[in-house]
PDB file of C-alpha atoms in Angstrom:
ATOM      1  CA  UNK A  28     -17.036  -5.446  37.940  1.00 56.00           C
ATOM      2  CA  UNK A  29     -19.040  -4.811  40.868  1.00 61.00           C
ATOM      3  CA  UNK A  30     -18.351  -3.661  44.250  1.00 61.00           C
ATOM      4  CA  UNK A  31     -17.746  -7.186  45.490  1.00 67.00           C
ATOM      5  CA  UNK A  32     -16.143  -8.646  43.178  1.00 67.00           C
ATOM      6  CA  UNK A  33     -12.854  -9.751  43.160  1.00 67.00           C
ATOM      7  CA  UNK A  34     -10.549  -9.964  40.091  1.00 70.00           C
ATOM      8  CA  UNK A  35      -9.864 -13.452  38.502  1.00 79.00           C
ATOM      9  CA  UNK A  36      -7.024 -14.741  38.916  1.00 85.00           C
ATOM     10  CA  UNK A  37      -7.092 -16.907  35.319  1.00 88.00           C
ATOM     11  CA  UNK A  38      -6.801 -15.751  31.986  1.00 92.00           C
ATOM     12  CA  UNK A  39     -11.112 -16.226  30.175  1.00 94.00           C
ATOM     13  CA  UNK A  40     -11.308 -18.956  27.801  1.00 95.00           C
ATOM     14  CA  UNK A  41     -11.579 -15.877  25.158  1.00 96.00           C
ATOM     15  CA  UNK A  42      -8.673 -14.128  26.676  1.00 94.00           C
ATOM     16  CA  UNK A  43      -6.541 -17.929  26.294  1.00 95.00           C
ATOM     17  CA  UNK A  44      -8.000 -17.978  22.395  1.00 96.00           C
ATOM     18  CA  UNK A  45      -7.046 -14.596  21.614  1.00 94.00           C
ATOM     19  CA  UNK A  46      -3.437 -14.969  23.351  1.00 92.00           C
ATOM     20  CA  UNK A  47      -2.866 -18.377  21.291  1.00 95.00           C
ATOM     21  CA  UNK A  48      -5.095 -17.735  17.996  1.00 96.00           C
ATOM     22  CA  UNK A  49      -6.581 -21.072  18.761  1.00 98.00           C
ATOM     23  CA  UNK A  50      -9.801 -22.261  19.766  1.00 97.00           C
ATOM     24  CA  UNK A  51      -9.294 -26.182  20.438  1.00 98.00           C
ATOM     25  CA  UNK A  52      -8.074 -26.499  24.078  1.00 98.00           C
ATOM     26  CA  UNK A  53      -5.697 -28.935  22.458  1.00 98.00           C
ATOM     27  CA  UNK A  54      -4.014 -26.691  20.328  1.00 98.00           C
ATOM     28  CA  UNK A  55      -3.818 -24.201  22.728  1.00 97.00           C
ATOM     29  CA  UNK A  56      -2.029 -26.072  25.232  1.00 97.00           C
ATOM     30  CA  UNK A  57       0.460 -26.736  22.160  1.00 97.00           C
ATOM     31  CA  UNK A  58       0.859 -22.744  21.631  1.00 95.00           C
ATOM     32  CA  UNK A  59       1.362 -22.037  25.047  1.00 94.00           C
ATOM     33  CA  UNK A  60       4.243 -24.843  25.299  1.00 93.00           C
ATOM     34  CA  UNK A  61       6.077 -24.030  21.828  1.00 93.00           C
ATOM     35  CA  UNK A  62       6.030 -19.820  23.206  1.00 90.00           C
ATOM     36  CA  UNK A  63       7.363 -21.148  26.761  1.00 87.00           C
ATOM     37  CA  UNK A  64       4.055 -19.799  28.455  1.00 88.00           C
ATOM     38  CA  UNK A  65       2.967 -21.117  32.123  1.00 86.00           C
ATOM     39  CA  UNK A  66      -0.126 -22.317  32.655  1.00 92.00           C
ATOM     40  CA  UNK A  67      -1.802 -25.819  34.025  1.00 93.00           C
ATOM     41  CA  UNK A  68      -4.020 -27.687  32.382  1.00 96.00           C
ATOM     42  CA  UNK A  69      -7.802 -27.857  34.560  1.00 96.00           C
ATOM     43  CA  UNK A  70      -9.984 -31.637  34.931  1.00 97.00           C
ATOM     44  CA  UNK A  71     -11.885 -30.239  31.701  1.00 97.00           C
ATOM     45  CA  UNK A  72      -8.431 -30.384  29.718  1.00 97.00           C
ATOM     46  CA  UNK A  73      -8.500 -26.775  29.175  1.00 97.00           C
ATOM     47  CA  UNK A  74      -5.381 -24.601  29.535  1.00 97.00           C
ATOM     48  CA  UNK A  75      -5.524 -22.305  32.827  1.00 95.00           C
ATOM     49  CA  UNK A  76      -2.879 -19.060  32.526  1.00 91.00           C
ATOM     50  CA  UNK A  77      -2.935 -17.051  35.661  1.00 84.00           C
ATOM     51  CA  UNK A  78      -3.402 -13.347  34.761  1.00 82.00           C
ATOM     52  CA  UNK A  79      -0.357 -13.003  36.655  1.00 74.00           C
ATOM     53  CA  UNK A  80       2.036 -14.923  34.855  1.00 62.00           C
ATOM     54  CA  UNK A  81       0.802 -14.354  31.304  1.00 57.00           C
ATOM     55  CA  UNK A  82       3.379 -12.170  30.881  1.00 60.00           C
ATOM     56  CA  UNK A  83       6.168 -14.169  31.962  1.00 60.00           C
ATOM     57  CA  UNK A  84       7.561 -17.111  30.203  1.00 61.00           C
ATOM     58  CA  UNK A  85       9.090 -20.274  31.286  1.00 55.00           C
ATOM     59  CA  UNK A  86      12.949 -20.449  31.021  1.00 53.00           C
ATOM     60  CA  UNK A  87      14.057 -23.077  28.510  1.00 52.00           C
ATOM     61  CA  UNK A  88      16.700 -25.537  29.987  1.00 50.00           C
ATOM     62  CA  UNK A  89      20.091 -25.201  28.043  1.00 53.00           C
ATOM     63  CA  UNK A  90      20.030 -27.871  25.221  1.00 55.00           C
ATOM     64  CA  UNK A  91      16.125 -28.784  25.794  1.00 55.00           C
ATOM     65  CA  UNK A  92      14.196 -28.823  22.700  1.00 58.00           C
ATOM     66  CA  UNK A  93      10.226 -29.732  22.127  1.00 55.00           C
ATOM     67  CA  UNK A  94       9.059 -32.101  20.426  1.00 59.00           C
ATOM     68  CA  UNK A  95       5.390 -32.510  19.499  1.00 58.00           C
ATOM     69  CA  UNK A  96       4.241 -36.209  18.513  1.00 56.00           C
ATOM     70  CA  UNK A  97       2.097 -35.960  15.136  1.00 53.00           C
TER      71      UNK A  97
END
């Protein structure tokens, strides 16, 4: 990093497909729900985790339960 560079704030695309094990945005964005990770999703449907919360998980709601549509 050079002298004027700042940090990102975002998780890389490789750092997001090492995290999950998944390449395909799609299934990414599944991983990240199903381990309770926060993240948005950006206009090119990728999965965005801020560096900042990759360590923190969302809190599951008491009696919630995911379900994925096949």
């Amino acid at each position: 990093m050079g002298a004027n560079e700042k940090p990102s704030l975002f998780m890389s695309n490789d750092d997001v497909e090492r995290l999950t094990g998944f390449k395909y945005p799609s299934k990414q964005i599944r991983w990240l729900r199903a381990n309770l990770y926060r993240f948005e999703i950006n206009g090119l449907g990728r999965p965005v985790v801020y560096i900042e919360q990759s360590g923190k998980k969302a809190k599951r709601p008491q009696g919630f339960e995911l379900k994925f549509a096949s």
